Amino acid sequence: MRTDVEEQSPILEGLNPPQQQAVRQIDGPVLVIAGAGSGKTRVITRRVAWMIDQGIPPWSILAITFTNKAAGEMRNRVATAMGRPLRDFGRLVHDSPTICTFHSLCLRILKHYAETIGLQRNFSILDVSDQQKVVKLALEACKIDPKRYSPSHSHAMISAAKNKLITPEMYAQAAGFVEKQFAPVYAKYQQLLRQNNAVDFDDLLMMTALAFRKHKAILDELSERFQYLLIDEYQDTNHAQYIIAHALVMKHRNICVVGDPDQSIYAWRGADIRNILDFEQDYSDAVVVRLEQNYRSSKRILDIASQLIKRNVDRKDKTLWTQNDEGEKAKLLLCADERDEAQQVTQQLKSLHEQQKINWNQMALFYRINAMSRVMEDALRRSGVPYEIARGVEFYNRKEIKDVLAYLRVIVNPLDEVSLERIINTPTRGIGDNSIRLMQAHATANQLALIDVLGRALEVQGLSKKASASAANLAKLFARWRGLAGITQTAELATSVQAIIEMVVRESGLEDHYRKESEEDIEGGPIENINELINSAAEFDDENPEANLETYLHQVSLVSDADHRGSEGAITLMTLHAAKGLEFPVVAIIGLEEGILPHERVKEDPSQLEEERRLCFVGVTRAQQQLILSRAQSRAYRGMVQRQMASPFLKEMPQGQIEVISSPGLGGGSGERLSSWHRDSEESQVQAEPKLKRGQRVQHPTFGQGTVADVTAMGPNTRVVIDFAKAGRKTLILEYARLTVVG
DNA sequence: AGGTCGACGTTTTTT
DNA sequence: ACGTCGACCT
């Protein structure tokens, strides 16, 4: 070990000893447990810069992040540290360090080795709603009642299987009844995707992992190239990602994973927290570095966060500390309902802006579910507070945007019938459901693709004159567009993506269609959205001079937040999940209520309670100086007004650090009210905690009667094991179990 | 063919 | 509350 007598490289400047170790330990397996606010991003960037400084070829470094946004940020920071811009262009081969997400890496791999793997390079990437459409087709083909297995549920099952690298064949051999019944749907779904020359998000991972198994040459080549692997947010990797990563490093073993088990919030998406917890078992020679000094939050905020997360039982103990100031107490706003809550929070933020001169962009507001943003937006707008929603996929889910993209997809990938069907009659051109079905039948009978039938629609029996003329017309348009996009063999100069989109929007009739539909360019109207898409395409053209339409579409499929930079003077609104990795001087979290945070689904699956607590922890630890929490006594959700109980998390926080403020809207406003957030919780606890003993008969609202087999006292986490007569053995969290004692 | 109206499920979170 | 889907009307 070198000593600090040695002259220090500027790359290590300003880093504390564990941070320096995390930067300098470049060979062999390294696990960095990076607590919230411990300067993780800094360490990762410096580490990349350090490696390059040590003479490691940049192109042999692969850094994987969780979101595109994180990748972009890191790319910028590394570029700054290196003093030169990074070249990338979304391809697999280039001379800079590769910094991207797992999905983007896999996309590059699949494209690069498309022929070996047996894919056509111009495949479409289906978004969630397209995926569900295909699932629905598969369900119908298998004659399964969509009420028994809803498309969304079915898709979730397929997705879960893929993330565990379970193929349709393996699925069919699984023991369970549900799997046996569902296996044909999964198989059909995959077959439909291949027919359409399409993949879904999970395929990107699964196909890559399987390709590594099947084609040793690919794996050899890639592990030869990427000698140094760095994975951020390792606590949120799923099994497929785990396999991909470990296959890549098998030879050289230079793997550095960075993460924080306390911030694992994606189990619902297949993330496996064991990946990080078991890293030391996977690599017995792993060097473990713990970053526990927090540079972000005040002492009070950190105390709140620590006390909260301490309640998790399934957890590696970790103590965050900080040299920062004590800070101010957090505030808890007690509100009457969701509108009152929005109003109160707005007032608080407004007074911070006016009295303490805090900029709007220094503030953020988090909520558990997207639906909660609406009321908040209304209140902010009425009070004239500028805000911006870091909305994920929302923009690309807009009807008009999906329409435009569907046209583009068909241009690039004529086999994409999911897209073709979407726009074949949008705008309406006289090709109805009937005509489509006729043409599809003709296609199947003659072993043609639907797109090919368009051109010879006259041959199709029973097709109306109008329909066949329109179809032929559309076919001609597509042929022309394909030529101009540089896709056919007779390709002239490939046109810019922006120009192609403008042309398609005009010539397809979409523009006129949407002009007519809504009276001119209303703000947020379809025409304006399409223009925004065109603008972003222009940016894409600038940044990727040698890209084509295909690259553009692939990129767009993987990008969710269209580079939403919260740089302007506006408050940022987002879900708690989206907040991961960010920090703000002022943070407000709304809806600290049972059923919201924690979400009501934990009532059915208590194992999720700890993840909800981590989610709350993530929210709290985003705050640097001020934390505002709020809860409403009643809330309208899905059209129903419900009385809301305080979140159990509130009483797990140290009360000395929280000032409770009662909204005038509550009425009464007596001293008794002031502590009601606490009282509510006590009540529910008293109610839910009948002194249970082993052998006690109990009644559960859904599972029926049962006998207590075991009780593990852990305060708010107290668990009971119950043998139910009908439902079998279940482990429940007492507080949520709604048990009543029998007899 | 294409648009309008009511019933219905639905969404917790995102690549 | 919202959007999607199917039945029914123009």
Coordinates of N, CA, C and O (backbone and C1' of nucleotides) in Angstrom, one line a residue, chain C:
Chain C
dA1 P -64.8 12.2 -10.5 O5' -63.3 12.5 -10.9 C5' -62.2 11.8 -10.3 C4' -61.1 11.7 -11.3 C3' -61.5 12.0 -12.7 O3' -60.3 12.5 -13.4 C1' -61.1 9.7 -12.6
dC2 P -60.3 13.0 -14.9 O5' -59.8 11.8 -15.7 C5' -58.4 11.4 -15.7 C4' -58.3 10.1 -16.4 C3' -58.7 10.1 -17.8 O3' -57.5 10.1 -18.7 C1' -59.4 8.1 -16.7
dG3 P -57.7 10.4 -20.2 O5' -57.5 8.9 -20.8 C5' -56.4 8.1 -20.5 C4' -56.7 6.7 -20.8 C3' -57.1 6.5 -22.3 O3' -56.3 5.4 -22.8 C1' -58.8 5.6 -20.9
dT4 P -56.4 5.0 -24.4 O5' -57.1 3.6 -24.3 C5' -56.8 2.7 -23.3 C4' -57.7 1.5 -23.4 C3' -58.1 1.1 -24.8 O3' -58.1 -0.4 -24.9 C1' -60.0 1.5 -23.6
dC5 P -58.2 -1.1 -26.3 O5' -59.7 -1.7 -26.2 C5' -60.0 -2.6 -25.2 C4' -61.5 -2.9 -25.3 C3' -62.0 -3.2 -26.6 O3' -62.7 -4.5 -26.6 C1' -63.3 -1.4 -25.7
dG6 P -63.1 -5.2 -27.9 O5' -64.7 -5.1 -27.9 C5' -65.4 -5.6 -26.8 C4' -66.8 -5.0 -26.8 C3' -67.6 -5.3 -28.1 O3' -68.8 -5.8 -27.8 C1' -67.6 -3.0 -27.6
dA7 P -69.8 -6.3 -29.0 O5' -71.0 -5.3 -28.9 C5' -71.7 -5.2 -27.7 C4' -72.7 -4.0 -27.8 C3' -73.6 -4.0 -29.0 O3' -74.9 -3.6 -28.6 C1' -72.4 -2.0 -29.1
dC8 P -76.1 -3.7 -29.6 O5' -76.2 -2.2 -30.2 C5' -76.5 -1.1 -29.3 C4' -76.4 0.2 -30.0 C3' -77.3 0.3 -31.3 O3' -78.0 1.5 -31.2 C1' -75.1 1.0 -31.7
dC9 P -79.3 1.7 -32.2 O5' -79.0 3.0 -32.9 C5' -78.7 4.2 -32.1 C4' -77.8 5.1 -33.0 C3' -78.5 5.6 -34.3 O3' -78.4 7.0 -34.4 C1' -76.3 4.8 -34.7
dT10 P -79.3 7.7 -35.5 O5' -78.2 8.2 -36.5 C5' -77.3 9.3 -36.2 C4' -76.3 9.5 -37.3 C3' -76.9 9.9 -38.7 O3' -76.3 11.1 -39.1 C1' -75.4 8.0 -38.9

